[in-house]
Short mmCIF file of C-alpha atoms in Angstrom, two decimals:
data_model
loop_
_atom_site.label_atom_id
_atom_site.label_comp_id
_atom_site.label_asym_id
_atom_site.label_seq_id
_atom_site.Cartn_x
_atom_site.Cartn_y
_atom_site.Cartn_z
CA UNK R 1 117.54 123.05 116.94
CA UNK R 2 120.83 124.63 115.96
CA UNK R 3 122.01 123.13 112.63
CA UNK R 4 125.60 123.96 113.53
CA UNK R 5 125.40 122.01 116.76
CA UNK R 6 123.81 118.97 115.09
CA UNK R 7 126.45 118.83 112.38
CA UNK R 8 123.85 119.47 109.69
CA UNK R 9 125.56 122.61 108.41
CA UNK R 10 128.81 120.72 107.91
CA UNK R 11 127.08 117.81 106.15
CA UNK R 12 125.32 120.19 103.76
CA UNK R 13 128.50 122.11 103.04
CA UNK R 14 130.36 118.90 102.30
CA UNK R 15 127.60 117.89 99.85
CA UNK R 16 127.49 121.35 98.24
CA UNK R 17 123.87 121.82 99.38
CA UNK R 18 124.30 124.66 101.91
CA UNK R 19 121.60 126.72 100.17
CA UNK R 20 118.96 124.55 101.84
CA UNK R 21 119.46 126.57 105.04
CA UNK R 22 119.53 130.02 103.42
CA UNK R 23 116.12 131.00 104.87
CA UNK R 24 116.67 129.35 108.28
CA UNK R 25 116.48 132.62 110.21
CA UNK R 26 113.11 133.45 108.63
CA UNK R 27 111.45 130.19 109.64
CA UNK R 28 109.21 129.61 112.65
CA UNK R 29 110.32 127.07 115.28
CA UNK R 30 107.89 124.50 113.81
CA UNK R 31 109.12 125.08 110.26
CA UNK R 32 112.73 124.77 111.45
CA UNK R 33 111.97 121.50 113.20
CA UNK R 34 110.22 120.07 110.09
CA UNK R 35 113.04 121.11 107.75
CA UNK R 36 115.72 119.78 110.09
CA UNK R 37 113.87 116.45 110.35
CA UNK R 38 113.69 116.16 106.55
CA UNK R 39 117.36 117.00 106.13
CA UNK R 40 118.58 114.72 108.91
CA UNK R 41 116.98 111.74 107.18
CA UNK R 42 118.79 112.32 103.90
CA UNK R 43 122.00 110.82 102.62
CA UNK R 44 123.27 113.75 100.54
CA UNK R 45 126.30 111.92 99.19
CA UNK R 46 124.02 109.15 97.92
CA UNK R 47 121.63 111.68 96.35
CA UNK R 48 124.53 113.49 94.66
CA UNK R 49 125.71 110.13 93.32
CA UNK R 50 122.22 109.37 91.98
CA UNK R 51 122.21 112.74 90.20
CA UNK R 52 125.65 112.28 88.65
CA UNK R 53 124.90 108.77 87.36
CA UNK R 54 121.41 109.65 86.13
CA UNK R 55 122.65 112.66 84.16
CA UNK R 56 125.46 110.62 82.62
CA UNK R 57 123.05 107.86 81.61
CA UNK R 58 120.59 110.42 80.23
CA UNK R 59 123.31 112.05 78.11
CA UNK R 60 124.47 108.70 76.75
CA UNK R 61 120.95 107.47 75.93
CA UNK R 62 120.15 110.70 74.06
CA UNK R 63 123.14 110.20 71.82
CA UNK R 64 122.56 106.53 71.04
CA UNK R 65 119.58 104.76 69.51
CA UNK R 66 119.01 101.11 70.43
CA UNK R 67 118.29 99.78 66.93
CA UNK R 68 121.41 97.74 66.25
CA UNK R 69 121.36 96.15 69.71
CA UNK R 70 117.72 95.04 69.66
CA UNK R 71 116.09 91.73 68.81
CA UNK R 72 112.41 90.78 69.17
CA UNK R 73 111.00 88.42 71.79
CA UNK R 74 111.77 84.83 70.65
CA UNK R 75 108.75 82.58 70.13
CA UNK R 76 109.90 80.00 72.68
CA UNK R 77 109.34 82.40 75.60
CA UNK R 78 106.05 83.76 74.25
CA UNK R 79 102.56 82.69 75.31
CA UNK R 80 99.50 84.15 73.60
CA UNK R 81 95.79 84.07 74.34
CA UNK R 82 95.11 83.96 70.59
CA UNK R 83 97.89 81.68 69.33
CA UNK R 84 97.82 79.22 72.26
CA UNK R 85 94.07 78.85 72.82
CA UNK R 86 94.40 75.12 73.45
CA UNK R 87 96.72 75.76 76.41
CA UNK R 88 94.67 78.48 78.12
CA UNK R 89 92.55 76.15 80.27
CA UNK R 90 95.60 74.26 81.57
CA UNK R 91 97.37 77.53 82.42
CA UNK R 92 94.27 78.79 84.22
CA UNK R 93 93.92 75.58 86.24
CA UNK R 94 97.58 75.79 87.30
CA UNK R 95 97.05 79.40 88.38
CA UNK R 96 93.90 78.54 90.35
CA UNK R 97 95.73 75.70 92.09
CA UNK R 98 98.50 78.11 93.17
CA UNK R 99 95.86 80.54 94.47
CA UNK R 100 94.11 77.72 96.37
CA UNK R 101 97.42 76.99 98.13
CA UNK R 102 97.69 80.65 99.25
CA UNK R 103 100.88 81.05 97.21
CA UNK R 104 99.75 84.08 95.13
CA UNK R 105 99.78 87.75 96.11
CA UNK R 106 98.98 90.87 94.12
CA UNK R 107 100.97 94.07 94.35
CA UNK R 108 99.35 97.31 93.22
CA UNK R 109 101.41 100.32 92.16
CA UNK R 110 99.20 103.17 93.37
CA UNK R 111 101.55 106.05 94.12
CA UNK R 112 100.12 108.45 91.55
CA UNK R 113 97.73 111.32 92.09
CA UNK R 114 95.10 112.14 89.50
CA UNK R 115 96.75 115.45 88.59
CA UNK R 116 96.37 115.00 84.83
CA UNK R 117 92.74 114.03 85.45
CA UNK R 118 92.20 117.37 87.16
CA UNK R 119 91.93 115.97 90.71
CA UNK R 120 94.34 116.00 93.64
CA UNK R 121 93.35 112.66 95.20
CA UNK R 122 94.85 109.20 94.41
CA UNK R 123 94.01 107.91 90.95
CA UNK R 124 92.52 104.70 92.35
CA UNK R 125 89.72 106.76 93.93
CA UNK R 126 88.60 108.03 90.52
CA UNK R 127 85.07 107.32 89.21
CA UNK R 128 85.10 107.13 85.39
CA UNK R 129 81.31 107.46 85.21
CA UNK R 130 80.13 103.86 85.05
CA UNK R 131 76.41 103.27 85.80
CA UNK R 132 77.49 101.87 89.22
CA UNK R 133 79.93 104.76 89.84
CA UNK R 134 82.50 102.28 91.16
CA UNK R 135 86.07 103.54 91.52
CA UNK R 136 89.15 101.79 90.17
CA UNK R 137 90.00 100.59 93.70
CA UNK R 138 86.56 99.04 94.15
CA UNK R 139 86.57 97.30 90.76
CA UNK R 140 89.98 95.74 91.51
CA UNK R 141 89.01 94.74 95.06
CA UNK R 142 85.87 93.01 93.79
CA UNK R 143 87.89 91.11 91.16
CA UNK R 144 90.09 89.76 93.96
CA UNK R 145 87.00 88.78 95.96
CA UNK R 146 85.45 86.99 92.99
CA UNK R 147 88.68 85.16 92.12
CA UNK R 148 88.94 83.92 95.72
CA UNK R 149 85.35 82.64 95.47
CA UNK R 150 85.97 80.90 92.13
CA UNK R 151 89.08 79.23 93.54
CA UNK R 152 87.28 78.14 96.71
CA UNK R 153 84.40 76.67 94.67
CA UNK R 154 86.79 74.72 92.46
CA UNK R 155 89.09 73.42 95.21
CA UNK R 156 86.63 73.37 98.10
CA UNK R 157 89.14 75.09 100.35
CA UNK R 158 89.32 78.55 101.91
CA UNK R 159 92.00 80.76 100.38
CA UNK R 160 93.10 84.35 100.26
CA UNK R 161 95.01 86.58 97.86
CA UNK R 162 96.93 89.17 99.91
CA UNK R 163 96.86 92.65 98.36
CA UNK R 164 99.96 94.80 98.79
CA UNK R 165 99.32 98.42 97.86
CA UNK R 166 102.29 100.70 97.25
CA UNK R 167 101.37 104.34 97.76
CA UNK R 168 103.51 107.46 97.89
CA UNK R 169 103.90 110.14 100.53
CA UNK R 170 101.18 112.08 98.74
CA UNK R 171 98.63 109.26 98.47
CA UNK R 172 99.19 107.04 101.54
CA UNK R 173 96.86 108.70 104.02
CA UNK R 174 94.02 109.33 101.54
CA UNK R 175 94.24 105.75 100.23
CA UNK R 176 94.12 104.16 103.69
CA UNK R 177 91.18 106.35 104.74
CA UNK R 178 89.31 105.55 101.51
CA UNK R 179 89.66 101.79 102.05
CA UNK R 180 88.68 102.08 105.70
CA UNK R 181 85.65 104.24 104.86
CA UNK R 182 84.46 101.60 102.37
CA UNK R 183 85.07 98.71 104.76
CA UNK R 184 87.91 97.43 102.54
CA UNK R 185 85.34 96.61 99.85
CA UNK R 186 84.47 93.32 101.54
CA UNK R 187 88.04 92.01 101.75
CA UNK R 188 89.69 91.02 105.02
CA UNK R 189 91.65 94.10 106.11
CA UNK R 190 94.38 91.86 107.52
CA UNK R 191 95.15 90.78 103.95
CA UNK R 192 95.54 94.34 102.65
CA UNK R 193 98.98 95.81 103.34
CA UNK R 194 99.69 99.46 102.56
CA UNK R 195 103.25 100.66 102.21
CA UNK R 196 105.03 103.69 100.86
CA UNK R 197 107.55 104.12 98.08
CA UNK R 198 110.54 106.35 98.68
CA UNK R 199 110.83 110.04 97.83
CA UNK R 200 113.75 111.86 96.23
CA UNK R 201 114.39 115.60 95.99
CA UNK R 202 114.02 117.38 92.66
CA UNK R 203 117.30 118.91 91.50
CA UNK R 204 118.32 121.67 89.14
CA UNK R 205 120.71 120.99 86.26
CA UNK R 206 123.70 121.85 88.47
CA UNK R 207 122.83 119.19 91.04
CA UNK R 208 121.36 121.58 93.61
CA UNK R 209 118.30 120.36 95.51
CA UNK R 210 115.29 122.56 94.67
CA UNK R 211 113.27 124.24 97.43
CA UNK R 212 109.54 124.60 96.85
CA UNK R 213 109.24 127.05 99.74
CA UNK R 214 111.60 128.67 102.24
CA UNK R 215 111.34 125.71 104.60
CA UNK R 216 110.45 122.82 102.33
CA UNK R 217 112.28 120.77 99.73
CA UNK R 218 110.68 119.84 96.42
CA UNK R 219 110.18 116.07 96.76
CA UNK R 220 108.84 113.50 94.29
CA UNK R 221 108.21 109.72 94.39
CA UNK R 222 111.20 107.70 93.15
CA UNK R 223 109.27 106.04 90.29
CA UNK R 224 107.43 102.71 90.29
CA UNK R 225 110.85 101.04 90.32
CA UNK R 226 111.19 102.42 93.84
CA UNK R 227 109.13 99.33 94.63
CA UNK R 228 112.19 97.17 95.16
CA UNK R 229 113.85 99.38 97.76
CA UNK R 230 110.52 99.79 99.55
CA UNK R 231 109.91 96.01 99.62
CA UNK R 232 113.05 95.66 101.68
CA UNK R 233 113.02 98.66 103.98
CA UNK R 234 109.24 98.57 104.67
CA UNK R 235 109.23 94.91 105.69
CA UNK R 236 107.00 93.78 102.80
CA UNK R 237 109.31 91.01 101.65
CA UNK R 238 109.37 89.63 105.19
CA UNK R 239 105.56 89.73 105.33
CA UNK R 240 105.32 87.80 102.05
CA UNK R 241 107.77 85.21 103.34
CA UNK R 242 105.79 84.81 106.55
CA UNK R 243 102.61 84.17 104.52
CA UNK R 244 104.31 81.62 102.26
CA UNK R 245 103.88 83.68 99.09
CA UNK R 246 105.68 82.21 96.07
CA UNK R 247 104.25 84.20 93.14
CA UNK R 248 103.43 87.89 92.84
CA UNK R 249 101.34 89.73 90.24
CA UNK R 250 102.36 93.40 89.94
CA UNK R 251 100.22 95.94 88.10
CA UNK R 252 99.39 99.66 87.85
CA UNK R 253 96.26 101.20 89.32
CA UNK R 254 95.16 103.05 86.18
CA UNK R 255 94.13 100.08 84.00
CA UNK R 256 90.35 99.62 84.33
CA UNK R 257 90.46 96.23 82.54
CA UNK R 258 93.26 94.65 84.61
CA UNK R 259 92.70 90.97 85.45
CA UNK R 260 94.02 91.06 88.99
CA UNK R 261 95.97 87.88 89.82
CA UNK R 262 95.04 86.54 86.37
CA UNK R 263 95.19 82.76 86.90
CA UNK R 264 96.04 82.03 83.23
CA UNK R 265 98.99 84.45 83.29
CA UNK R 266 100.22 83.08 86.61
CA UNK R 267 99.74 79.48 85.45
CA UNK R 268 101.65 80.15 82.21
CA UNK R 269 104.58 81.65 84.14
CA UNK R 270 104.59 78.84 86.70
CA UNK R 271 104.49 76.13 84.01
CA UNK R 272 107.41 77.83 82.26
CA UNK R 273 109.25 77.97 85.62
CA UNK R 274 109.76 81.68 85.05
CA UNK R 275 111.18 83.98 87.67
CA UNK R 276 109.88 87.01 85.77
CA UNK R 277 107.11 87.53 83.21
CA UNK R 278 105.63 90.48 81.34
CA UNK R 279 102.10 90.73 80.05
CA UNK R 280 102.00 92.65 76.75
CA UNK R 281 99.54 93.84 74.11
CA UNK R 282 100.28 94.11 70.41
CA UNK R 283 101.30 97.62 69.36
CA UNK R 284 98.60 99.16 67.19
CA UNK R 285 100.93 101.03 64.87
CA UNK R 286 104.67 101.78 64.52
CA UNK R 287 104.40 105.28 66.00
CA UNK R 288 102.34 104.38 69.06
CA UNK R 289 104.23 105.94 71.97
CA UNK R 290 104.54 102.80 74.08
CA UNK R 291 107.63 100.91 75.23
CA UNK R 292 108.25 97.47 73.77
CA UNK R 293 109.57 94.38 75.51
CA UNK R 294 112.55 93.00 73.60
CA UNK R 295 116.14 91.82 74.01
CA UNK R 296 119.00 94.32 74.06
CA UNK R 297 122.52 92.90 74.01
CA UNK R 298 121.00 89.53 74.94
CA UNK R 299 119.08 90.80 78.00
CA UNK R 300 115.37 91.54 78.26
CA UNK R 301 114.27 95.11 78.79
CA UNK R 302 111.66 97.67 77.79
CA UNK R 303 112.81 100.04 75.04
CA UNK R 304 110.91 103.30 74.86
CA UNK R 305 109.56 104.55 71.53
CA UNK R 306 111.92 107.54 71.68
CA UNK R 307 114.95 105.23 71.88
CA UNK R 308 114.56 103.72 68.40
CA UNK R 309 114.36 105.09 64.86
CA UNK R 310 111.14 105.13 62.86
CA UNK R 311 112.71 102.67 60.43
CA UNK R 312 113.12 100.07 63.17
CA UNK R 313 109.67 100.78 64.61
CA UNK R 314 108.18 100.08 61.17
CA UNK R 315 109.94 96.74 60.57
CA UNK R 316 107.61 93.82 60.03
CA UNK R 317 107.93 90.04 60.36
CA UNK R 318 106.96 87.55 57.63
CA UNK R 319 103.44 87.29 59.10
CA UNK R 320 102.91 91.05 58.58
CA UNK R 321 103.02 91.94 62.28
CA UNK R 322 105.36 94.59 63.57
CA UNK R 323 108.68 92.96 64.46
CA UNK R 324 108.85 94.92 67.74
CA UNK R 325 105.22 94.69 68.74
CA UNK R 326 105.22 93.56 72.39
CA UNK R 327 103.74 96.68 73.98
CA UNK R 328 104.55 96.99 77.68
CA UNK R 329 101.48 97.56 79.91
CA UNK R 330 103.12 97.55 83.38
CA UNK R 331 101.67 94.15 84.24
CA UNK R 332 104.20 91.65 85.58
CA UNK R 333 104.77 88.30 87.28
CA UNK R 334 107.61 87.71 89.73
CA UNK R 335 108.60 84.66 91.71
CA UNK R 336 109.24 85.45 95.36
CA UNK R 337 112.80 84.12 95.17
CA UNK R 338 113.52 86.45 92.24
CA UNK R 339 112.10 89.46 94.10
CA UNK R 340 114.23 88.55 97.10
CA UNK R 341 117.35 88.45 94.91
CA UNK R 342 116.44 91.82 93.41
CA UNK R 343 115.97 93.49 96.79
CA UNK R 344 119.05 91.98 98.39
CA UNK R 345 121.50 91.98 95.47
CA UNK R 346 120.47 93.89 92.35
CA UNK R 347 118.46 96.93 93.49
CA UNK R 348 121.53 99.08 94.28
CA UNK R 349 122.76 98.48 90.73
CA UNK R 350 119.64 100.00 89.14
CA UNK R 351 120.18 103.39 87.55
CA UNK R 352 117.78 106.30 87.92
CA UNK R 353 116.12 107.71 84.81
CA UNK R 354 115.85 111.46 84.31
CA UNK R 355 112.51 113.20 83.85
CA UNK R 356 112.88 116.87 82.93
CA UNK R 357 110.16 118.91 84.62
CA UNK R 358 108.91 122.42 85.28
CA UNK R 359 109.41 122.58 89.03
CA UNK R 360 107.98 125.46 91.10
CA UNK R 361 110.68 126.87 93.39
CA UNK R 362 111.73 129.85 95.49
CA UNK R 363 114.48 132.09 94.22
CA UNK R 364 117.31 133.63 96.26
CA UNK R 365 114.89 136.27 97.58
CA UNK R 366 112.35 133.68 98.66
CA UNK R 367 109.89 134.53 95.87
CA UNK R 368 107.89 131.63 94.42
CA UNK R 369 108.68 131.06 90.75
CA UNK R 370 106.40 129.09 88.40
CA UNK R 371 108.69 128.21 85.47
CA UNK R 372 107.34 128.07 81.91
CA UNK R 373 109.97 125.57 80.73
CA UNK R 374 111.84 122.65 82.36
CA UNK R 375 114.21 123.92 85.03
CA UNK R 376 115.25 120.70 86.72
CA UNK R 377 114.92 116.95 86.96
CA UNK R 378 113.11 114.32 88.95
CA UNK R 379 114.88 110.98 89.28
CA UNK R 380 113.03 107.70 89.06
CA UNK R 381 113.51 104.00 88.60
CA UNK R 382 111.11 101.86 86.57
CA UNK R 383 109.53 98.60 87.65
CA UNK R 384 110.75 96.87 84.47
CA UNK R 385 114.41 97.81 85.04
CA UNK R 386 114.96 94.42 86.67
CA UNK R 387 114.02 92.26 83.65
CA UNK R 388 117.72 92.12 82.78
CA UNK R 389 118.46 90.07 85.90
CA UNK R 390 115.93 87.29 85.20
CA UNK R 391 117.29 83.82 84.51
CA UNK R 392 114.00 82.66 82.96
CA UNK R 393 111.95 85.46 81.43
CA UNK R 394 108.63 84.94 79.61
CA UNK R 395 106.17 87.14 77.74
CA UNK R 396 102.39 86.68 77.73
CA UNK R 397 100.44 88.42 74.96
CA UNK R 398 96.80 89.36 75.55
CA UNK R 399 94.17 91.28 73.61
CA UNK R 400 94.12 95.00 74.27
CA UNK R 401 90.32 95.17 74.11
CA UNK R 402 90.09 92.50 76.83
CA UNK R 403 92.76 93.69 79.22
CA UNK R 404 94.20 97.15 78.67
CA UNK R 405 92.60 100.58 78.85
CA UNK R 406 94.66 102.97 80.98
CA UNK R 407 93.32 106.13 82.61
CA UNK R 408 95.84 108.94 82.26
CA UNK R 409 94.26 112.13 80.93
CA UNK R 410 91.18 114.26 81.53
CA UNK R 411 88.42 114.12 78.93
CA UNK R 412 89.30 116.25 75.93
CA UNK R 413 88.88 116.46 72.18
CA UNK R 414 91.92 114.24 71.59
CA UNK R 415 90.26 111.56 73.66
CA UNK R 416 93.21 109.27 74.45
CA UNK R 417 93.35 107.29 77.73
CA UNK R 418 90.53 109.32 79.31
CA UNK R 419 87.64 108.52 81.67
CA UNK R 420 85.42 108.20 78.59
CA UNK R 421 87.72 105.74 76.76
CA UNK R 422 88.14 103.69 79.98
CA UNK R 423 84.39 103.59 80.58
CA UNK R 424 83.66 102.68 76.96
CA UNK R 425 86.29 99.93 76.98
CA UNK R 426 84.77 98.26 80.05
CA UNK R 427 81.18 98.49 78.79
CA UNK R 428 82.22 97.24 75.34
CA UNK R 429 83.90 94.20 76.94
CA UNK R 430 80.82 93.52 79.09
CA UNK R 431 78.58 93.78 76.02
CA UNK R 432 80.72 91.08 74.42
CA UNK R 433 80.42 88.90 77.53
CA UNK R 434 76.61 89.08 77.30
CA UNK R 435 76.68 88.13 73.59
CA UNK R 436 79.09 85.24 74.27
CA UNK R 437 76.75 83.95 76.99
CA UNK R 438 73.81 83.87 74.56
CA UNK R 439 72.13 87.17 75.42
CA UNK R 440 70.99 89.85 72.97
CA UNK R 441 70.42 93.59 72.99
CA UNK R 442 67.43 95.21 71.31
CA UNK R 443 66.69 98.83 70.42
CA UNK R 444 63.55 100.81 71.31
CA UNK R 445 61.74 99.20 68.35
CA UNK R 446 62.51 95.68 69.51
CA UNK R 447 65.11 95.04 66.80
CA UNK R 448 68.29 93.21 67.74
CA UNK R 449 71.32 95.46 67.84
CA UNK R 450 74.21 94.11 65.74
CA UNK R 451 77.37 92.81 67.37
CA UNK R 452 79.91 94.91 69.16
CA UNK R 453 81.06 98.22 67.65
CA UNK R 454 84.69 99.04 67.05
CA UNK R 455 86.10 101.35 69.69
CA UNK R 456 89.51 101.79 68.09
CA UNK R 457 89.12 105.52 67.56
CA UNK R 458 87.37 106.10 70.86
CA UNK R 459 84.41 107.83 69.24
CA UNK R 460 81.90 104.99 68.75
CA UNK R 461 79.38 104.72 71.55
CA UNK R 462 79.22 101.28 73.16
CA UNK R 463 76.11 99.61 74.49
CA UNK R 464 75.54 100.76 78.07
CA UNK R 465 76.29 97.52 79.88
CA UNK R 466 78.08 96.92 83.19
CA UNK R 467 78.65 93.59 84.93
CA UNK R 468 79.85 93.61 88.52
CA UNK R 469 83.12 91.74 89.18
CA UNK R 470 81.24 90.07 92.04
CA UNK R 471 79.13 88.34 89.37
CA UNK R 472 81.83 87.53 86.80
CA UNK R 473 85.63 87.79 86.91
CA UNK R 474 86.28 87.26 83.20
CA UNK R 475 82.96 86.58 81.47
CA UNK R 476 82.26 83.23 83.14
CA UNK R 477 78.99 82.22 84.79
CA UNK R 478 76.64 84.51 82.86
CA UNK R 479 74.66 81.96 80.84
CA UNK R 480 72.02 81.34 83.50
CA UNK R 481 71.43 85.08 83.74
CA UNK R 482 71.33 86.11 80.07
CA UNK R 483 71.06 83.09 77.72
CA UNK R 484 68.27 83.54 75.14
CA UNK R 485 67.12 86.77 76.80
CA UNK R 486 66.77 90.18 75.16
CA UNK R 487 67.79 93.38 76.91
CA UNK R 488 67.38 97.08 76.44
CA UNK R 489 70.44 99.16 77.27
CA UNK R 490 71.33 100.30 79.95
CA UNK R 491 71.92 96.83 81.41
CA UNK R 492 73.42 96.32 84.85
CA UNK R 493 74.16 92.89 86.27
CA UNK R 494 75.24 92.79 89.90
CA UNK R 495 75.00 90.51 92.93
CA UNK R 496 71.32 91.55 93.30
CA UNK R 497 70.36 90.41 89.83
CA UNK R 498 69.78 91.77 86.32
CA UNK R 499 68.55 95.37 85.99
CA UNK R 500 67.56 97.26 82.88
CA UNK R 501 67.80 100.99 83.51
CA UNK R 502 65.39 102.99 81.41
CA UNK R 503 65.13 106.75 81.09
CA UNK R 504 62.44 107.12 83.75
CA UNK R 505 64.08 104.88 86.32
CA UNK R 506 64.60 101.15 86.80
#
């Protein structure tokens, strides 16, 4: 294909991106065809506009802290598993009723690779080293299966929770193959819908698109906030409408403790008639590098730790808690009508955020350069950017040890958000479930082991205990299996029964 004949050369020149064809004469016919296809599908004026606006917003946000514009989440929009214990059952029953009516879907943000974990495959395929060696994808799939069963038992009616899985260009094929190879983990494959978030080119600080090789642009996913554009242009919104979905639970793949389609969270949001809800955990200390949900200029948003001063981060309420303590965990509720409004009306108004990166690239001679400091930006939107448009926004506070342990980093001395901390968090929770159901653990001398250890610093070793989601979704239904019984670790409870794994076998 001749780029002059197709008008591509003129389009690139007009957008000040002519350098993308500088190695054209050195490319093979196949490489030329691939590059031309990539370039033809791009709106360069739109991309240049994204860059200009993102850089302006980045410059402004660096200069201004949010402190004076912030106010904490008001109590009237807040639900809490600790402060509203008497309401939990009613919220859960409302959520289960919605599930029984096939009104609830879950939407998984699974575009990330496990690069920081030292693997190149999708993060959901990672095995954190549980006794069962289940991956994150399998654990989440089995929670959906169990929740469907619990709902069907309660309402005596068949139901399904459709699972929408947003991948990226780099994870789509591997994710689909993994699910197919594992027979969709027992779920109906017709109720699992894979789709792909958009990609945007990486750009240098002058607004030039970066080339990772002579015939290939450096592309990156457009952030988890790319969800909203993808919902529209990939037909996902239409599929939800066809199925009669009214409520959607959105979450990130890397949280091993996530309660998928949590009926109490959904029921709370539905009872409050919310169009948007955020599940949060209490910040552990003022300097924890986590965004907080709060109001800014009267609108809800997530403010990153870097956007406020230490003085504001340290402020405390009369009860001694941090004033800005609603830690964002990328776990959200949306009504379908709100999502539809976002996709059709508000998405184009969302600004891209700037992430400065070290981006490998070819220089003017075609030599590959591996930079040792940031040399460009990747542009991304965040899933929480749309909180500001909600008419009725609510916040649901849960316990970190019950519901949040993200997997982000490889095992190391620092030990934060690693396979080990994720594994320990799950086994610690399951130990607690056994104790709550009347079971006990004993050591090699037959003495009862005291109650659960603290895992706050990530160094204490938990009891080796794993309960399959197919047996219990949230700790329910274990009494008949463990009450008044004593167990040696390692304990595994799955659909085949109770197993105590000892050093020489089972």
